[in-house]
Amino acid sequence: MASRKAASSLFPRLHRLDVSLTNRFCKARIVRIDSEEVVVQASSYEPQFTSLNSKSDIAAAAAVGELLVQRAKDASIPAVHWQKPLGKPFHGKMATIVNTVRDEGLVLN
């Protein structure tokens, strides 16, 4: 795995990963930094997630992360910028989505 500095120089920061979590749903989207245009998004309230027991648990967060990476690869997005929100813990659903995105092959810089 490339270091943080190496990953930043290989992939310019063109896209940002936004994660939104509520008690009912999980939502993640990739936004183009310069125009604030949503390029790709995935959420647990989409029709393909009707078979899940809960749309807001860890399994739903992992499924949203996998779908987001699949759509990002289809849109030819090799890397996204993500920064942990200040004052919010990195565990649970937030960590699951970010780690799934990283594990599925999308570079976080």
XYZ file of N, CA, C and O in Angstrom:
436
model
N 0.849 -1.186 0.000
C 0.000 0.000 0.000
C 0.882 1.232 0.000
O 1.866 1.311 0.734
N 0.549 2.200 -0.804
C 1.334 3.418 -0.905
C 1.141 4.278 0.331
O 0.110 4.231 0.993
N 2.173 5.049 0.642
C 2.057 5.940 1.784
C 1.057 7.041 1.466
O 0.655 7.241 0.332
N 0.683 7.798 2.486
C -0.310 8.852 2.296
C 0.190 9.901 1.309
O -0.537 10.349 0.441
N 1.474 10.291 1.437
C 2.024 11.292 0.537
C 2.096 10.758 -0.896
O 1.768 11.463 -1.847
N 2.486 9.510 -1.047
C 2.576 8.918 -2.380
C 1.199 8.798 -3.013
O 1.023 9.063 -4.196
N 0.205 8.406 -2.237
C -1.149 8.286 -2.766
C -1.686 9.648 -3.189
O -2.386 9.770 -4.185
N -1.345 10.694 -2.441
C -1.808 12.033 -2.794
C -1.192 12.518 -4.086
O -1.833 13.211 -4.867
N 0.068 12.170 -4.325
C 0.713 12.643 -5.548
C 0.282 11.819 -6.760
O 0.247 12.334 -7.869
N -0.061 10.552 -6.567
C -0.501 9.724 -7.680
C -1.921 10.083 -8.122
O -2.235 10.048 -9.300
N -2.770 10.407 -7.176
C -4.165 10.715 -7.463
C -4.496 12.090 -6.913
O -4.595 12.265 -5.705
N -4.678 13.080 -7.779
C -5.059 14.401 -7.274
C -6.426 14.346 -6.604
O -7.251 13.489 -6.917
N -6.666 15.248 -5.699
C -7.917 15.265 -4.946
C -9.030 15.904 -5.766
O -9.330 17.081 -5.635
N -9.640 15.095 -6.610
C -10.720 15.571 -7.457
C -12.094 15.277 -6.870
O -13.061 15.962 -7.168
N -12.177 14.229 -6.045
C -13.461 13.776 -5.515
C -13.386 13.632 -4.005
O -12.339 13.307 -3.449
N -14.521 13.835 -3.353
C -14.610 13.756 -1.892
C -15.674 12.729 -1.519
O -16.738 12.647 -2.145
N -15.413 11.954 -0.482
C -16.368 10.983 0.034
C -17.157 11.617 1.168
O -16.572 12.100 2.134
N -18.477 11.657 1.025
C -19.372 12.152 2.069
C -20.185 10.982 2.598
O -20.778 10.239 1.817
N -20.232 10.849 3.911
C -21.002 9.780 4.546
C -22.034 10.417 5.464
O -21.711 11.297 6.255
N -23.277 9.978 5.330
C -24.360 10.475 6.166
C -25.039 9.278 6.831
O -25.466 8.348 6.150
N -25.134 9.317 8.149
C -25.716 8.214 8.904
C -26.857 8.723 9.765
O -26.734 9.755 10.419
N -27.966 8.015 9.737
C -29.087 8.330 10.619
C -29.480 7.049 11.344
O -28.890 5.986 11.119
N -30.473 7.145 12.180
C -30.951 5.954 12.885
C -31.759 5.040 11.974
O -32.052 3.913 12.340
N -32.106 5.528 10.778
C -32.917 4.727 9.862
C -32.168 4.290 8.603
O -32.489 3.262 8.033
N -31.199 5.071 8.127
C -30.538 4.785 6.863
C -29.050 5.098 6.905
O -28.594 5.864 7.752
N -28.317 4.528 5.939
C -26.912 4.832 5.693
C -26.812 5.366 4.269
O -27.422 4.804 3.360
N -26.044 6.418 4.085
C -25.916 7.018 2.759
C -24.476 7.461 2.564
O -23.860 8.023 3.465
N -23.944 7.185 1.384
C -22.594 7.631 1.039
C -22.627 8.159 -0.387
O -23.348 7.634 -1.239
N -21.842 9.193 -0.633
C -21.793 9.745 -1.979
C -20.401 10.268 -2.265
O -19.652 10.600 -1.353
N -20.076 10.319 -3.552
C -18.801 10.870 -3.998
C -19.124 12.152 -4.753
O -19.920 12.153 -5.689
N -18.514 13.238 -4.289
C -18.797 14.566 -4.811
C -17.545 15.114 -5.484
O -16.438 14.984 -4.957
N -17.709 15.725 -6.640
C -16.595 16.390 -7.310
C -16.277 17.658 -6.530
O -17.158 18.488 -6.287
N -15.024 17.829 -6.131
C -14.645 18.906 -5.230
C -14.835 20.286 -5.863
O -15.357 21.192 -5.221
N -14.452 20.454 -7.122
C -14.491 21.793 -7.708
C -15.902 22.289 -8.010
O -16.188 23.474 -7.889
N -16.822 21.416 -8.370
C -18.168 21.857 -8.748
C -19.248 21.444 -7.749
O -20.407 21.807 -7.935
N -18.899 20.674 -6.717
C -19.858 20.164 -5.729
C -20.961 19.318 -6.363
O -22.045 19.183 -5.827
N -20.670 18.733 -7.508
C -21.618 17.869 -8.201
C -21.512 16.449 -7.643
O -20.417 15.911 -7.491
N -22.650 15.835 -7.342
C -22.663 14.452 -6.878
C -22.432 13.551 -8.083
O -23.207 13.552 -9.031
N -21.345 12.795 -8.052
C -20.994 11.934 -9.172
C -21.599 10.547 -8.982
O -22.169 9.980 -9.913
N -21.472 10.011 -7.782
C -21.946 8.659 -7.481
C -22.528 8.670 -6.078
O -21.983 9.332 -5.188
N -23.611 7.936 -5.879
C -24.152 7.816 -4.532
C -24.771 6.439 -4.334
O -25.149 5.774 -5.288
N -24.839 6.041 -3.075
C -25.479 4.779 -2.701
C -26.103 4.974 -1.328
O -25.531 5.655 -0.475
N -27.260 4.384 -1.129
C -27.927 4.501 0.157
C -28.715 3.229 0.454
O -29.091 2.496 -0.452
N -28.949 3.009 1.730
C -29.620 1.770 2.132
C -31.123 1.810 1.873
O -31.794 0.810 2.077
N -31.677 2.928 1.425
C -33.106 2.941 1.090
C -33.382 2.696 -0.383
O -34.500 2.892 -0.845
N -32.371 2.230 -1.108
C -32.568 1.841 -2.504
C -33.253 0.474 -2.565
O -33.149 -0.324 -1.639
N -33.949 0.182 -3.668
C -34.742 -1.051 -3.753
C -33.950 -2.351 -3.556
O -34.495 -3.327 -3.042
N -32.666 -2.394 -3.949
C -31.926 -3.653 -3.825
C -31.606 -4.022 -2.367
O -31.149 -5.122 -2.106
N -31.875 -3.123 -1.427
C -31.612 -3.416 -0.021
C -32.864 -3.821 0.743
O -32.868 -3.834 1.969
N -33.928 -4.173 0.056
C -35.164 -4.556 0.744
C -35.015 -5.867 1.509
O -35.757 -6.108 2.451
N -34.055 -6.692 1.127
C -33.878 -7.975 1.807
C -33.127 -7.849 3.128
O -33.102 -8.800 3.912
N -32.534 -6.705 3.415
C -31.813 -6.524 4.682
C -32.793 -6.427 5.840
O -33.873 -5.850 5.717
N -32.401 -6.986 6.990
C -33.248 -6.903 8.178
C -33.362 -5.466 8.668
O -34.420 -5.018 9.078
N -32.236 -4.752 8.666
C -32.213 -3.356 9.090
C -31.459 -2.553 8.044
O -30.473 -3.022 7.488
N -31.905 -1.347 7.789
C -31.239 -0.502 6.807
C -30.269 0.470 7.460
O -29.745 1.367 6.808
N -30.019 0.282 8.752
C -29.139 1.216 9.436
C -28.097 0.526 10.314
O -27.501 1.159 11.170
N -27.854 -0.771 10.106
C -26.871 -1.456 10.939
C -25.546 -1.614 10.186
O -25.354 -1.065 9.105
N -24.621 -2.353 10.788
C -23.285 -2.531 10.218
C -23.347 -3.254 8.869
O -22.629 -2.901 7.936
N -24.214 -4.242 8.744
C -24.328 -4.970 7.475
C -24.830 -4.056 6.363
O -24.357 -4.136 5.223
N -25.762 -3.185 6.671
C -26.256 -2.231 5.672
C -25.156 -1.254 5.280
O -25.017 -0.902 4.100
N -24.363 -0.815 6.246
C -23.264 0.100 5.950
C -22.241 -0.558 5.033
O -21.738 0.070 4.092
N -21.937 -1.831 5.275
C -20.994 -2.548 4.413
C -21.560 -2.703 3.001
O -20.832 -2.536 2.012
N -22.845 -2.990 2.883
C -23.473 -3.139 1.565
C -23.473 -1.817 0.808
O -23.240 -1.781 -0.406
N -23.712 -0.715 1.512
C -23.675 0.610 0.884
C -22.266 0.919 0.397
O -22.076 1.431 -0.709
N -21.257 0.590 1.198
C -19.872 0.814 0.785
C -19.504 0.013 -0.453
O -18.857 0.532 -1.370
N -19.924 -1.243 -0.507
C -19.640 -2.076 -1.674
C -20.317 -1.537 -2.934
O -19.703 -1.480 -4.001
N -21.571 -1.123 -2.812
C -22.289 -0.578 -3.956
C -21.666 0.733 -4.424
O -21.539 0.980 -5.625
N -21.236 1.559 -3.495
C -20.596 2.828 -3.849
C -19.305 2.593 -4.622
O -19.050 3.249 -5.632
N -18.498 1.638 -4.187
C -17.245 1.342 -4.893
C -17.529 0.795 -6.287
O -16.860 1.163 -7.254
N -18.508 -0.066 -6.402
C -18.863 -0.609 -7.717
C -19.269 0.519 -8.667
O -18.831 0.567 -9.812
N -20.084 1.435 -8.199
C -20.513 2.560 -9.030
C -19.356 3.518 -9.320
O -19.288 4.103 -10.403
N -18.457 3.693 -8.367
C -17.292 4.560 -8.592
C -16.372 3.969 -9.651
O -15.845 4.697 -10.503
N -16.185 2.659 -9.619
C -15.356 2.019 -10.644
C -16.011 2.129 -12.015
O -15.323 2.339 -13.017
N -17.326 2.014 -12.065
C -18.043 2.179 -13.334
C -17.903 3.604 -13.872
O -17.917 3.825 -15.076
N -17.772 4.573 -12.968
C -17.620 5.972 -13.361
C -16.151 6.374 -13.516
O -15.852 7.553 -13.673
N -15.236 5.407 -13.447
C -13.791 5.631 -13.607
C -13.225 6.592 -12.568
O -12.425 7.469 -12.889
N -13.618 6.409 -11.322
C -13.076 7.205 -10.218
C -12.074 6.330 -9.476
O -12.459 5.356 -8.824
N -10.755 6.636 -9.561
C -9.758 5.780 -8.929
C -9.509 6.092 -7.452
O -9.068 5.233 -6.703
N -9.796 7.327 -7.039
C -9.466 7.729 -5.668
C -10.425 8.807 -5.196
O -10.972 9.573 -5.981
N -10.617 8.864 -3.877
C -11.437 9.903 -3.258
C -10.711 10.435 -2.031
O -9.893 9.751 -1.416
N -11.032 11.665 -1.692
C -10.493 12.266 -0.476
C -11.516 12.077 0.636
O -12.716 12.291 0.433
N -11.051 11.666 1.804
C -11.933 11.524 2.955
C -11.207 12.003 4.191
O -10.045 11.666 4.414
N -11.879 12.817 4.968
C -11.327 13.293 6.224
C -12.357 13.063 7.311
O -13.530 13.414 7.147
N -11.911 12.486 8.408
C -12.830 12.203 9.512
C -13.388 13.514 10.053
O -12.644 14.455 10.300
N -14.711 13.591 10.204
C -15.297 14.817 10.753
C -14.796 15.069 12.173
O -14.702 14.140 12.985
N -14.465 16.305 12.454
C -13.959 16.654 13.782
C -15.017 16.404 14.846
O -16.192 16.725 14.659
N -14.598 15.809 15.932
C -15.486 15.581 17.047
C -16.364 14.346 16.936
O -17.142 14.066 17.833
N -16.259 13.617 15.838
C -17.066 12.410 15.686
C -16.163 11.184 15.772
O -15.084 11.173 15.192
N -16.584 10.158 16.491
C -15.745 8.966 16.621
C -15.695 8.153 15.330
O -16.648 8.169 14.549
N -14.573 7.474 15.147
C -14.404 6.618 13.968
C -14.611 5.178 14.388
O -13.677 4.451 14.710
N -15.861 4.764 14.445
C -16.202 3.375 14.767
C -17.597 3.102 14.254
O -18.265 3.990 13.720
N -18.012 1.869 14.357
C -19.361 1.500 13.958
C -19.607 1.634 12.473
O -18.805 1.205 11.642
N -20.739 2.238 12.123
C -21.154 2.337 10.722
C -20.207 3.206 9.907
O -19.916 2.895 8.751
N -19.709 4.298 10.493
C -18.775 5.173 9.781
C -17.515 4.406 9.409
O -17.064 4.431 8.262
N -16.947 3.706 10.356
C -15.737 2.929 10.092
C -16.007 1.810 9.093
O -15.156 1.518 8.245
N -17.168 1.201 9.173
C -17.508 0.116 8.248
C -17.565 0.607 6.812
O -17.000 -0.017 5.913
N -18.222 1.737 6.568
C -18.304 2.262 5.207
C -16.928 2.636 4.688
O -16.533 2.255 3.588
N -16.152 3.365 5.474
C -14.828 3.813 5.022
C -13.897 2.628 4.808
O -13.184 2.564 3.798
N -13.892 1.679 5.715
C -13.019 0.511 5.559
C -13.455 -0.359 4.378
O -12.610 -0.930 3.685
N -14.743 -0.472 4.135
C -15.217 -1.232 2.979
C -14.786 -0.568 1.686
O -14.337 -1.244 0.750
N -14.903 0.742 1.622
C -14.459 1.491 0.444
C -12.977 1.249 0.196
O -12.544 0.974 -0.916
N -12.187 1.305 1.253
C -10.739 1.075 1.135
C -10.441 -0.376 0.748
O -9.638 -0.631 -0.142
N -11.119 -1.332 1.372
C -10.865 -2.747 1.108
C -11.304 -3.180 -0.283
O -10.739 -4.105 -0.856
N -12.323 -2.520 -0.834
C -12.825 -2.877 -2.166
C -11.970 -2.291 -3.292
O -12.254 -2.525 -4.452
N -10.958 -1.495 -2.938
C -10.005 -1.051 -3.959
C -10.024 0.410 -4.328
O -9.254 0.837 -5.186
N -10.868 1.205 -3.700
C -10.857 2.640 -3.978
C -9.816 3.293 -3.078
O -9.787 3.055 -1.873
N -8.932 4.088 -3.646
C -7.842 4.707 -2.896
C -8.385 5.902 -2.132
O -9.068 6.757 -2.692
N -8.087 5.958 -0.828
C -8.443 7.105 -0.006
C -7.204 7.967 0.149
O -6.174 7.491 0.610
N -7.293 9.225 -0.238
C -6.135 10.112 -0.070
C -6.532 11.371 0.637
O -7.644 11.650 0.888
